[in-house]
Amino acid sequence: MDFNLTRQQEMLRDAVHEFADAELAPRALELDEKGEFPFDIVKRTAEIGLVGIMTPKEYGGTEMGHLARMIAIEEISRVYPPLGFFFQTGHLGHWSLQTYGTEEQKRKYLPPLCKGEMVICDAITEPSGGSDPTTTQTTAELAGNEFIINGRKVYITLAGVADLACVLAKTDDKFNEILVEKGTPGFEITRRESIAGFRTTPVNEIAFTDCRVPKSNLIGQEGKGLGIGLSAISVIGRTGVAGIGLGIARGCYEAALKFAKERKLYGKPIGELQAIQFALVDMNVEIEAIKWLSYYAAWQIDQGKGIREIGVDIARAKLLGCDLANKVAPKAVQIMGGYGLSEEYHVVRRLRDALHLFPAAGTQEIMKVTIGRSIMA
Ligand SMILES: Cc1cc2nc3c(=O)[nH]c(=O)nc-3n(C[C@H](O)[C@H](O)[C@H](O)COP(=O)(O)OP(=O)(O)OC[C@H]3O[C@@H](n4cnc5c(N)ncnc54)[C@H](O)[C@@H]3O)c2cc1C
């Protein structure tokens, strides 16, 4: 099959673009100021099929695929990146369940997740270091038909609002991914991080103290948890970051371009000053190039390619999407002079959000480690 956008993907792009302009843009400043998780908006995006975008129809999804998901995240993040981050992280759990979950787990959790009635978080990182999850110290001791979980997770996006957590823990010397429902005794949200951006998407610490869950909450085969967790981060997390990076870059570029056409100095729009025009040209060219590189990575997932085949393509997209946002956003602030720093121009807000893409789904250095291994092989 040729690589191109289908008619359905083009229609989705246009529909999400309109939705973001009509329903997110007018609320973006207020949402950021309040910093509360927008449950109503999540419900709206579920109604239009975005929350279940990559989930099979039989489990309540719209089954539009990974390229469609990236396009939707991009269009949303063009206007309000924290909502893109909700999809980037929430979908980790959706994907782990739909790919490795038992039939019972899929029937129980996927339909309410796709309807936006439930939220799921993915809890891997610990204080011992996110880049090396083999240092996981959280334990899940098997006692009869139950796991007893003890430990601590840090920087877990959505944990504070989640109904369900996908938790990486060690049983003896093996890793397991285990579902823990909110309200289970011994499962406690102990802190909300004070972070620079993504203000409506909470990032929390979790503590587990003798937290007992049924053995049937295991996702996938016993001992395969590390592979499941890392695959979710690679396939879902990194393509999600690429989409957010593209969206932030486009939002900032569009704002800077509009400003450069309207702001007049020396009797003409500043966009006619060559230094400013060339900066806008650089943005335009890089966005277009990185967009197609990223779409191609997502498209290959839709063609059934596995992480071993396309992990490097996805790592390139994450690396470049993050760098793109963090290059375009500050340049847009600069082009807009003093106005760039005003919240009313919506660029400095996106710059704050862009910073979070550095560590998300693996740091830039870890992307280079992945790509480096491949070119040296
Ligand atoms: C806003 C936010 C949301 C997050 N959401 C989640 C979530 O939902 N779930 C979750 O489990 N985690 C989440 N994380 C954690 C995230 O995955 C980690 O921050 C990330 O993996 C890096 O881990 P670390 O912060 O412990 O840094 P470390 O792993 O300690 O790394 C420190 C530095 O060393 C560098 N480094 C590490 N290894 C190498 C290497 N081999 N070569 C060269 N340099 C290297 C890193 O690039 C980094 O610069 C989130 C983090 C943030 C900031």
Short mmCIF file of C-alpha atoms and ligand atoms in Angstrom, two decimals:
data_model
loop_
_atom_site.label_atom_id
_atom_site.label_comp_id
_atom_site.label_asym_id
_atom_site.label_seq_id
_atom_site.Cartn_x
_atom_site.Cartn_y
_atom_site.Cartn_z
CA MET A 1 0.00 0.00 0.00
CA ASP A 2 1.29 3.49 -0.85
CA PHE A 3 2.10 5.90 1.93
CA ASN A 4 -0.38 8.76 1.83
CA LEU A 5 -3.25 10.17 3.85
CA THR A 6 -6.53 8.41 3.16
CA ARG A 7 -9.73 10.39 2.59
CA GLN A 8 -10.84 9.33 6.10
CA GLN A 9 -7.60 10.67 7.64
CA GLU A 10 -7.96 13.98 5.77
CA MET A 11 -11.55 14.33 6.97
CA LEU A 12 -10.49 13.52 10.53
CA ARG A 13 -7.71 16.15 10.34
CA ASP A 14 -10.18 18.82 9.19
CA ALA A 15 -12.79 17.86 11.80
CA VAL A 16 -10.30 17.89 14.71
CA HIS A 17 -8.86 21.18 13.43
CA GLU A 18 -12.33 22.75 13.55
CA PHE A 19 -13.10 21.20 16.94
CA ALA A 20 -9.85 22.57 18.42
CA ASP A 21 -10.44 26.08 17.06
CA ALA A 22 -14.08 26.15 18.14
CA GLU A 23 -13.97 24.40 21.52
CA LEU A 24 -10.38 24.51 22.82
CA ALA A 25 -9.00 27.87 21.67
CA PRO A 26 -11.55 30.03 23.55
CA ARG A 27 -10.89 28.11 26.79
CA ALA A 28 -7.12 27.57 26.61
CA LEU A 29 -6.06 30.47 28.84
CA GLU A 30 -8.74 29.86 31.44
CA LEU A 31 -7.97 26.12 31.56
CA ASP A 32 -4.27 26.79 32.07
CA GLU A 33 -4.94 29.35 34.79
CA LYS A 34 -7.19 26.98 36.74
CA GLY A 35 -4.98 23.92 36.20
CA GLU A 36 -7.90 21.53 36.69
CA PHE A 37 -8.24 18.39 34.60
CA PRO A 38 -10.92 19.10 31.94
CA PHE A 39 -13.19 16.05 32.33
CA ASP A 40 -15.88 17.73 30.17
CA ILE A 41 -13.48 18.20 27.27
CA VAL A 42 -12.24 14.62 27.54
CA LYS A 43 -15.89 13.48 27.33
CA ARG A 44 -16.39 15.64 24.21
CA THR A 45 -13.33 14.16 22.53
CA ALA A 46 -14.65 10.69 23.41
CA GLU A 47 -17.99 11.55 21.78
CA ILE A 48 -16.23 12.42 18.53
CA GLY A 49 -14.28 9.16 18.64
CA LEU A 50 -10.83 10.45 19.58
CA VAL A 51 -10.28 8.71 22.92
CA GLY A 52 -10.87 5.30 21.35
CA ILE A 53 -9.18 6.23 18.07
CA MET A 54 -6.85 3.19 17.91
CA THR A 55 -9.03 0.72 19.81
CA PRO A 56 -10.92 -2.02 17.92
CA LYS A 57 -14.63 -1.31 17.38
CA GLU A 58 -15.62 -4.44 19.27
CA TYR A 59 -14.20 -2.86 22.45
CA GLY A 60 -15.86 0.51 21.91
CA GLY A 61 -13.17 2.22 19.84
CA THR A 62 -13.29 3.87 16.42
CA GLU A 63 -10.37 1.83 15.09
CA MET A 64 -8.88 4.57 12.93
CA GLY A 65 -5.27 3.60 13.57
CA HIS A 66 -1.95 5.09 14.62
CA LEU A 67 -1.50 7.63 11.83
CA ALA A 68 -5.01 8.96 12.52
CA ARG A 69 -4.09 9.16 16.23
CA MET A 70 -0.94 11.15 15.48
CA ILE A 71 -2.86 13.56 13.26
CA ALA A 72 -5.53 14.05 15.95
CA ILE A 73 -2.89 14.66 18.65
CA GLU A 74 -1.14 17.16 16.35
CA GLU A 75 -4.34 19.11 15.61
CA ILE A 76 -5.31 19.21 19.30
CA SER A 77 -1.79 20.20 20.42
CA ARG A 78 -1.70 22.98 17.83
CA VAL A 79 -4.25 24.68 20.06
CA TYR A 80 -4.09 23.09 23.52
CA PRO A 81 -1.07 20.78 24.09
CA PRO A 82 -2.03 19.47 27.58
CA LEU A 83 -4.96 17.66 25.95
CA GLY A 84 -2.54 16.11 23.46
CA PHE A 85 -0.52 14.97 26.48
CA PHE A 86 -3.65 13.33 27.90
CA PHE A 87 -3.88 11.22 24.71
CA GLN A 88 -0.14 10.59 24.59
CA THR A 89 -0.09 9.12 28.09
CA GLY A 90 -3.61 7.71 28.50
CA HIS A 91 -3.25 5.68 25.32
CA LEU A 92 -0.28 3.80 26.82
CA GLY A 93 -2.70 1.90 29.04
CA HIS A 94 -5.33 1.51 26.28
CA TRP A 95 -2.73 -0.05 24.01
CA SER A 96 -1.28 -2.38 26.67
CA LEU A 97 -4.78 -3.63 27.44
CA GLN A 98 -5.93 -4.08 23.86
CA THR A 99 -2.65 -5.72 22.83
CA TYR A 100 -1.87 -7.92 25.82
CA GLY A 101 -4.97 -7.91 28.05
CA THR A 102 -7.23 -10.89 28.66
CA GLU A 103 -10.65 -10.94 27.02
CA GLU A 104 -12.19 -10.17 30.41
CA GLN A 105 -9.89 -7.17 31.00
CA LYS A 106 -10.62 -5.80 27.51
CA ARG A 107 -14.42 -6.12 27.94
CA LYS A 108 -14.34 -4.60 31.41
CA TYR A 109 -12.06 -1.62 30.88
CA LEU A 110 -11.78 -0.63 27.21
CA PRO A 111 -15.41 0.49 26.58
CA PRO A 112 -15.51 2.93 29.55
CA LEU A 113 -12.00 4.14 28.70
CA CYS A 114 -13.04 4.87 25.09
CA LYS A 115 -16.16 6.70 26.32
CA GLY A 116 -14.02 8.94 28.53
CA GLU A 117 -15.81 7.58 31.60
CA MET A 118 -12.57 6.13 32.95
CA VAL A 119 -8.98 7.39 32.83
CA ILE A 120 -5.89 5.15 32.95
CA CYS A 121 -2.28 6.01 33.83
CA ASP A 122 0.96 4.15 33.18
CA ALA A 123 3.25 3.87 36.18
CA ILE A 124 6.80 2.82 35.36
CA THR A 125 9.22 5.53 36.56
CA GLU A 126 10.72 5.35 40.05
CA PRO A 127 13.16 7.59 41.93
CA SER A 128 15.97 5.19 40.92
CA GLY A 129 15.91 6.54 37.33
CA GLY A 130 13.42 6.60 34.47
CA SER A 131 15.95 5.82 31.75
CA ASP A 132 16.76 2.46 33.28
CA PRO A 133 13.53 0.74 34.35
CA THR A 134 15.49 -2.44 35.18
CA THR A 135 16.22 -0.62 38.47
CA THR A 136 12.50 -0.92 39.40
CA GLN A 137 12.20 -1.53 43.12
CA THR A 138 8.43 -1.77 43.45
CA THR A 139 7.58 -5.36 44.32
CA ALA A 140 4.51 -7.48 43.60
CA GLU A 141 4.77 -10.50 45.85
CA LEU A 142 2.53 -13.43 44.89
CA ALA A 143 0.42 -14.68 47.79
CA GLY A 144 -2.08 -17.29 46.63
CA ASN A 145 -4.38 -15.61 44.13
CA GLU A 146 -3.20 -12.10 44.88
CA PHE A 147 -0.28 -9.77 44.24
CA ILE A 148 0.81 -7.65 47.20
CA ILE A 149 2.35 -4.45 45.84
CA ASN A 150 4.81 -2.26 47.73
CA GLY A 151 6.84 0.66 46.41
CA ARG A 152 6.80 4.16 45.00
CA LYS A 153 6.32 5.64 41.52
CA VAL A 154 7.22 9.21 40.51
CA TYR A 155 6.25 11.54 37.65
CA ILE A 156 3.15 9.57 36.74
CA THR A 157 0.96 11.59 34.37
CA LEU A 158 -2.80 11.47 35.06
CA ALA A 159 -2.38 9.37 38.25
CA GLY A 160 -4.29 11.96 40.29
CA VAL A 161 -7.38 11.66 38.09
CA ALA A 162 -7.03 8.04 36.98
CA ASP A 163 -9.47 5.26 37.83
CA LEU A 164 -6.94 2.64 36.85
CA ALA A 165 -3.14 2.32 36.88
CA CYS A 166 -0.93 0.04 34.84
CA VAL A 167 1.95 -0.62 37.23
CA LEU A 168 5.38 -2.12 36.54
CA ALA A 169 6.59 -4.18 39.50
CA LYS A 170 8.98 -7.03 40.28
CA THR A 171 7.87 -10.49 41.36
CA ASP A 172 11.07 -12.15 42.58
CA ASP A 173 13.44 -11.33 39.70
CA LYS A 174 10.74 -11.02 37.00
CA PHE A 175 8.88 -7.93 35.83
CA ASN A 176 5.09 -7.80 35.69
CA GLU A 177 2.58 -5.20 34.49
CA ILE A 178 -0.37 -5.20 36.87
CA LEU A 179 -3.68 -3.27 36.88
CA VAL A 180 -4.57 -1.47 40.08
CA GLU A 181 -7.98 0.18 40.48
CA LYS A 182 -8.40 3.51 42.25
CA GLY A 183 -9.71 2.97 45.76
CA THR A 184 -7.81 -0.28 46.31
CA PRO A 185 -6.53 -0.12 49.92
CA GLY A 186 -2.80 0.64 49.99
CA PHE A 187 -2.87 2.65 46.70
CA GLU A 188 -2.30 6.31 47.46
CA ILE A 189 -1.57 9.46 45.47
CA THR A 190 1.01 11.18 47.66
CA ARG A 191 1.91 14.29 45.69
CA ARG A 192 1.15 16.45 42.64
CA GLU A 193 4.31 17.70 40.96
CA SER A 194 4.63 21.41 40.43
CA ILE A 195 5.72 21.48 36.78
CA ALA A 196 6.31 24.24 34.25
CA GLY A 197 3.63 23.44 31.68
CA PHE A 198 0.90 20.93 30.81
CA ARG A 199 -0.94 22.57 33.66
CA THR A 200 -4.24 20.73 33.33
CA THR A 201 -2.66 17.28 33.08
CA PRO A 202 -1.62 16.27 36.61
CA VAL A 203 1.71 14.53 37.19
CA ASN A 204 1.82 12.66 40.50
CA GLU A 205 3.66 10.39 42.88
CA ILE A 206 2.06 7.10 43.92
CA ALA A 207 2.79 5.01 47.01
CA PHE A 208 1.85 1.33 47.33
CA THR A 209 1.68 -0.14 50.82
CA ASP A 210 0.64 -3.79 51.04
CA CYS A 211 -1.75 -3.11 48.15
CA ARG A 212 -3.53 -6.37 47.32
CA VAL A 213 -4.92 -7.00 43.82
CA PRO A 214 -6.20 -10.22 42.25
CA LYS A 215 -3.67 -12.22 40.21
CA SER A 216 -6.11 -11.88 37.28
CA ASN A 217 -5.06 -8.19 37.09
CA LEU A 218 -1.79 -9.24 35.47
CA ILE A 219 -1.45 -7.84 31.92
CA GLY A 220 0.06 -10.32 29.48
CA GLN A 221 2.21 -13.26 30.43
CA GLU A 222 3.95 -13.52 33.77
CA GLY A 223 7.48 -12.11 33.60
CA LYS A 224 6.88 -10.12 30.37
CA GLY A 225 6.02 -6.81 32.06
CA LEU A 226 9.17 -4.90 31.16
CA GLY A 227 8.77 -5.70 27.47
CA ILE A 228 5.09 -4.70 27.56
CA GLY A 229 5.82 -1.42 29.36
CA LEU A 230 8.70 -0.48 27.06
CA SER A 231 6.76 -1.41 23.91
CA ALA A 232 3.88 0.81 25.00
CA ILE A 233 6.28 3.71 25.59
CA SER A 234 8.00 3.14 22.24
CA VAL A 235 4.95 2.61 20.04
CA ILE A 236 2.41 4.86 21.76
CA GLY A 237 4.40 7.28 23.91
CA ARG A 238 6.94 8.32 21.29
CA THR A 239 4.50 8.70 18.39
CA GLY A 240 2.34 10.74 20.78
CA VAL A 241 5.24 13.06 21.62
CA ALA A 242 6.01 13.47 17.91
CA GLY A 243 2.37 14.53 17.35
CA ILE A 244 2.44 16.99 20.27
CA GLY A 245 5.76 18.43 19.05
CA LEU A 246 4.35 18.99 15.57
CA GLY A 247 1.20 20.56 17.01
CA ILE A 248 3.10 22.94 19.31
CA ALA A 249 5.40 23.95 16.44
CA ARG A 250 2.49 24.59 14.08
CA GLY A 251 0.54 26.58 16.67
CA CYS A 252 3.55 28.80 17.38
CA TYR A 253 4.46 29.18 13.71
CA GLU A 254 0.91 30.20 12.79
CA ALA A 255 0.80 32.76 15.62
CA ALA A 256 4.19 34.21 14.64
CA LEU A 257 3.23 34.36 10.95
CA LYS A 258 -0.02 36.19 11.69
CA PHE A 259 1.87 38.62 13.93
CA ALA A 260 4.56 39.20 11.27
CA LYS A 261 1.90 40.09 8.69
CA GLU A 262 0.04 42.47 11.03
CA ARG A 263 2.79 44.19 12.99
CA LYS A 264 4.14 47.20 11.09
CA LEU A 265 7.53 48.84 11.62
CA TYR A 266 9.22 51.33 9.29
CA GLY A 267 5.95 51.54 7.36
CA LYS A 268 5.72 47.84 6.42
CA PRO A 269 4.87 44.49 8.01
CA ILE A 270 7.84 43.02 9.93
CA GLY A 271 7.39 39.85 7.84
CA GLU A 272 9.00 41.80 4.99
CA LEU A 273 12.20 42.17 7.03
CA GLN A 274 14.35 39.39 5.65
CA ALA A 275 15.65 38.17 9.03
CA ILE A 276 12.08 37.62 10.24
CA GLN A 277 10.91 36.14 6.95
CA PHE A 278 13.79 33.66 6.88
CA ALA A 279 13.05 32.57 10.46
CA LEU A 280 9.45 31.88 9.40
CA VAL A 281 10.67 30.04 6.31
CA ASP A 282 12.92 27.83 8.46
CA MET A 283 9.94 26.98 10.67
CA ASN A 284 7.74 26.23 7.68
CA VAL A 285 10.31 23.94 6.03
CA GLU A 286 11.21 22.02 9.21
CA ILE A 287 7.58 21.49 10.20
CA GLU A 288 6.77 20.07 6.77
CA ALA A 289 9.82 17.77 6.73
CA ILE A 290 9.36 16.43 10.27
CA LYS A 291 5.61 16.03 9.75
CA TRP A 292 6.08 13.55 6.92
CA LEU A 293 8.89 11.69 8.67
CA SER A 294 6.62 11.30 11.72
CA TYR A 295 3.54 10.34 9.71
CA TYR A 296 5.59 7.67 7.96
CA ALA A 297 6.61 6.13 11.31
CA ALA A 298 2.96 6.01 12.45
CA TRP A 299 1.79 4.71 9.06
CA GLN A 300 4.20 1.79 9.33
CA ILE A 301 2.60 0.74 12.64
CA ASP A 302 -0.73 0.67 10.78
CA GLN A 303 0.91 -1.62 8.19
CA GLY A 304 1.58 -4.13 10.97
CA LYS A 305 5.29 -3.47 11.43
CA GLY A 306 6.64 -4.31 14.90
CA ILE A 307 8.81 -2.28 17.23
CA ARG A 308 11.93 -4.23 16.24
CA GLU A 309 11.47 -3.15 12.62
CA ILE A 310 10.47 0.46 13.13
CA GLY A 311 11.73 1.42 16.62
CA VAL A 312 14.40 3.61 15.03
CA ASP A 313 11.88 5.41 12.75
CA ILE A 314 9.75 6.14 15.81
CA ALA A 315 12.79 7.29 17.85
CA ARG A 316 13.71 9.72 15.03
CA ALA A 317 10.17 11.13 15.06
CA LYS A 318 10.21 11.62 18.87
CA LEU A 319 13.69 13.19 18.80
CA LEU A 320 12.88 15.59 15.97
CA GLY A 321 9.31 16.40 17.07
CA CYS A 322 10.53 17.42 20.53
CA ASP A 323 13.43 19.46 19.14
CA LEU A 324 11.12 21.11 16.58
CA ALA A 325 8.71 22.35 19.27
CA ASN A 326 11.59 23.57 21.41
CA LYS A 327 13.12 25.44 18.48
CA VAL A 328 9.99 26.97 16.95
CA ALA A 329 8.31 28.06 20.21
CA PRO A 330 11.16 30.29 21.52
CA LYS A 331 11.76 31.70 18.01
CA ALA A 332 8.06 32.59 17.77
CA VAL A 333 8.28 34.35 21.15
CA GLN A 334 11.31 36.27 19.82
CA ILE A 335 9.61 37.31 16.55
CA MET A 336 6.71 38.74 18.52
CA GLY A 337 8.96 41.08 20.53
CA GLY A 338 7.52 41.92 23.95
CA TYR A 339 4.10 40.61 22.92
CA GLY A 340 5.50 37.09 22.67
CA LEU A 341 5.71 36.98 26.45
CA SER A 342 2.07 37.95 26.94
CA GLU A 343 -0.24 35.04 27.75
CA GLU A 344 -2.81 36.64 25.43
CA TYR A 345 -0.72 35.72 22.41
CA HIS A 346 -0.73 32.00 23.39
CA VAL A 347 2.88 31.32 22.45
CA VAL A 348 4.69 31.42 25.80
CA ARG A 349 2.13 28.90 27.12
CA ARG A 350 3.08 26.48 24.36
CA LEU A 351 6.78 27.08 25.05
CA ARG A 352 6.23 25.95 28.66
CA ASP A 353 4.45 22.83 27.40
CA ALA A 354 7.21 22.09 24.86
CA LEU A 355 9.80 21.69 27.63
CA HIS A 356 8.00 18.59 28.90
CA LEU A 357 8.64 16.75 25.67
CA PHE A 358 12.36 16.36 26.53
CA PRO A 359 11.91 13.59 29.16
CA ALA A 360 8.51 12.28 28.00
CA ALA A 361 8.53 8.69 26.63
CA GLY A 362 12.32 8.52 26.95
CA THR A 363 14.78 11.40 26.89
CA GLN A 364 16.43 12.77 23.75
CA GLU A 365 19.65 10.99 24.77
CA ILE A 366 17.81 7.67 25.00
CA MET A 367 16.47 8.27 21.44
CA LYS A 368 20.08 8.77 20.32
CA VAL A 369 21.14 5.60 22.15
CA THR A 370 18.43 3.71 20.19
CA ILE A 371 19.39 5.23 16.85
CA GLY A 372 23.11 4.91 17.64
CA ARG A 373 22.82 1.18 18.35
CA SER A 374 21.09 0.69 15.03
CA ILE A 375 23.65 2.57 12.92
CA MET A 376 26.59 0.88 14.67
CA ALA A 377 25.18 -2.64 14.30
C1 LIG B 1 5.99 15.76 32.80
C2 LIG B 1 6.43 14.35 32.92
C3 LIG B 1 5.52 13.32 32.78
C4 LIG B 1 5.93 11.97 32.94
N1 LIG B 1 4.98 10.99 32.83
C5 LIG B 1 5.34 9.71 33.13
C6 LIG B 1 4.35 8.66 33.18
O1 LIG B 1 3.16 8.90 32.93
N2 LIG B 1 4.74 7.41 33.53
C7 LIG B 1 6.03 7.12 33.82
O2 LIG B 1 6.31 5.97 34.15
N3 LIG B 1 7.00 8.09 33.78
C8 LIG B 1 6.68 9.36 33.45
N4 LIG B 1 7.63 10.36 33.42
C9 LIG B 1 9.01 10.03 33.72
C10 LIG B 1 9.90 10.04 32.49
O3 LIG B 1 9.67 8.87 31.74
C11 LIG B 1 11.32 10.16 33.00
O4 LIG B 1 11.51 11.47 33.50
C12 LIG B 1 12.34 9.88 31.90
O5 LIG B 1 12.31 8.54 31.52
C13 LIG B 1 13.76 10.20 32.41
O6 LIG B 1 13.99 9.61 33.66
P1 LIG B 1 14.60 10.48 34.85
O7 LIG B 1 13.85 11.74 34.95
O8 LIG B 1 14.67 9.60 36.05
O9 LIG B 1 16.06 10.86 34.36
P2 LIG B 1 17.33 9.89 34.36
O10 LIG B 1 16.97 8.57 33.79
O11 LIG B 1 17.95 9.93 35.72
O12 LIG B 1 18.29 10.64 33.34
C14 LIG B 1 19.09 11.78 33.72
C15 LIG B 1 19.89 12.24 32.52
O13 LIG B 1 20.78 11.20 32.08
C16 LIG B 1 20.61 11.00 30.68
N5 LIG B 1 20.87 9.60 30.32
C17 LIG B 1 20.29 8.50 30.84
N6 LIG B 1 20.75 7.39 30.24
C18 LIG B 1 21.65 7.80 29.31
C19 LIG B 1 22.48 7.12 28.36
N7 LIG B 1 22.49 5.81 28.25
N8 LIG B 1 23.29 7.88 27.58
C20 LIG B 1 23.30 9.22 27.69
N9 LIG B 1 22.55 9.91 28.55
C21 LIG B 1 21.73 9.21 29.36
C22 LIG B 1 19.16 11.37 30.42
O14 LIG B 1 18.94 11.65 29.06
C23 LIG B 1 19.02 12.59 31.31
O15 LIG B 1 19.53 13.70 30.65
C24 LIG B 1 7.26 11.68 33.22
C25 LIG B 1 8.20 12.74 33.34
C26 LIG B 1 7.79 14.04 33.22
C27 LIG B 1 8.80 15.14 33.41
#
